[in-house]
């Protein structure tokens, strides 16, 4: 299982698992990220692009 590791505004490190729905699409259960919470993505590149659209920076 892939995991998004991120630092929240509270400075804590959080781990959010990347889940796969019945159609094979990727999604996150992260209520604090309402723009992408439970939204299906075709692949990891699309998910990363959505995270970058929220001003998150990929580091690895």
PDB file of C-alpha atoms in Angstrom:
ATOM      1  CA  UNK A   1       0.000   0.000   0.000  1.00  0.00           C
ATOM      2  CA  UNK A   2       1.308   3.434  -0.900  1.00  0.00           C
ATOM      3  CA  UNK A   3       1.226   6.216   1.663  1.00  0.00           C
ATOM      4  CA  UNK A   4       1.356  10.006   1.467  1.00  0.00           C
ATOM      5  CA  UNK A   5       3.618  11.369   4.221  1.00  0.00           C
ATOM      6  CA  UNK A   6       3.004  15.025   4.973  1.00  0.00           C
ATOM      7  CA  UNK A   7       3.568  17.668   7.597  1.00  0.00           C
ATOM      8  CA  UNK A   8       0.394  19.352   8.797  1.00  0.00           C
ATOM      9  CA  UNK A   9      -0.025  22.917   9.967  1.00  0.00           C
ATOM     10  CA  UNK A  10       0.293  21.646  13.535  1.00  0.00           C
ATOM     11  CA  UNK A  11       3.870  20.579  12.536  1.00  0.00           C
ATOM     12  CA  UNK A  12       3.089  16.892  13.132  1.00  0.00           C
ATOM     13  CA  UNK A  13       4.022  14.305  10.511  1.00  0.00           C
ATOM     14  CA  UNK A  14       0.956  12.458   9.214  1.00  0.00           C
ATOM     15  CA  UNK A  15       0.616   9.381   7.036  1.00  0.00           C
ATOM     16  CA  UNK A  16      -2.369   9.066   4.730  1.00  0.00           C
ATOM     17  CA  UNK A  17      -2.777   5.748   2.910  1.00  0.00           C
ATOM     18  CA  UNK A  18      -3.558   5.772  -0.796  1.00  0.00           C
ATOM     19  CA  UNK A  19      -6.613   3.559  -1.212  1.00  0.00           C
ATOM     20  CA  UNK A  20      -7.980   1.771  -4.290  1.00  0.00           C
ATOM     21  CA  UNK A  21     -11.704   1.597  -5.038  1.00  0.00           C
ATOM     22  CA  UNK A  22     -13.607  -1.228  -6.751  1.00  0.00           C
ATOM     23  CA  UNK A  23     -12.882   0.344 -10.153  1.00  0.00           C
ATOM     24  CA  UNK A  24      -9.134   0.349  -9.509  1.00  0.00           C
ATOM     25  CA  UNK A  25      -8.929   4.121  -9.052  1.00  0.00           C
ATOM     26  CA  UNK A  26      -6.864   5.775  -6.329  1.00  0.00           C
ATOM     27  CA  UNK A  27      -8.371   7.939  -3.610  1.00  0.00           C
ATOM     28  CA  UNK A  28      -7.627   9.398  -0.178  1.00  0.00           C
ATOM     29  CA  UNK A  29      -9.748   9.558   2.951  1.00  0.00           C
ATOM     30  CA  UNK A  30      -8.612  12.915   4.288  1.00  0.00           C
ATOM     31  CA  UNK A  31     -11.490  15.129   5.469  1.00  0.00           C
ATOM     32  CA  UNK A  32      -9.164  18.100   5.982  1.00  0.00           C
ATOM     33  CA  UNK A  33      -8.449  18.031   2.237  1.00  0.00           C
ATOM     34  CA  UNK A  34     -12.026  18.516   0.965  1.00  0.00           C
ATOM     35  CA  UNK A  35     -10.978  19.146  -2.664  1.00  0.00           C
ATOM     36  CA  UNK A  36      -9.639  15.599  -2.998  1.00  0.00           C
ATOM     37  CA  UNK A  37     -11.286  13.693  -0.114  1.00  0.00           C
ATOM     38  CA  UNK A  38     -12.792  10.481  -1.608  1.00  0.00           C
ATOM     39  CA  UNK A  39     -12.278  11.771  -5.169  1.00  0.00           C
ATOM     40  CA  UNK A  40     -11.130   8.973  -7.509  1.00  0.00           C
ATOM     41  CA  UNK A  41      -7.965   9.472  -9.576  1.00  0.00           C
ATOM     42  CA  UNK A  42      -6.886   7.434 -12.587  1.00  0.00           C
ATOM     43  CA  UNK A  43      -3.280   7.103 -11.425  1.00  0.00           C
ATOM     44  CA  UNK A  44      -0.661   8.404  -9.010  1.00  0.00           C
ATOM     45  CA  UNK A  45       0.358  11.213 -11.370  1.00  0.00           C
ATOM     46  CA  UNK A  46      -3.199  12.591 -11.301  1.00  0.00           C
ATOM     47  CA  UNK A  47      -3.314  12.323  -7.509  1.00  0.00           C
ATOM     48  CA  UNK A  48       0.041  14.083  -7.153  1.00  0.00           C
ATOM     49  CA  UNK A  49      -1.135  16.841  -9.524  1.00  0.00           C
ATOM     50  CA  UNK A  50      -4.210  17.388  -7.323  1.00  0.00           C
ATOM     51  CA  UNK A  51      -2.014  17.567  -4.218  1.00  0.00           C
ATOM     52  CA  UNK A  52       0.285  20.059  -5.940  1.00  0.00           C
ATOM     53  CA  UNK A  53      -2.834  22.060  -6.830  1.00  0.00           C
ATOM     54  CA  UNK A  54      -3.380  22.393  -3.077  1.00  0.00           C
ATOM     55  CA  UNK A  55       0.147  23.865  -2.764  1.00  0.00           C
ATOM     56  CA  UNK A  56       1.653  20.675  -1.369  1.00  0.00           C
ATOM     57  CA  UNK A  57       5.171  19.936  -2.597  1.00  0.00           C
ATOM     58  CA  UNK A  58       6.379  16.509  -3.640  1.00  0.00           C
ATOM     59  CA  UNK A  59       9.741  15.713  -2.091  1.00  0.00           C
ATOM     60  CA  UNK A  60      10.309  12.078  -2.927  1.00  0.00           C
TER      61      UNK A  60
END
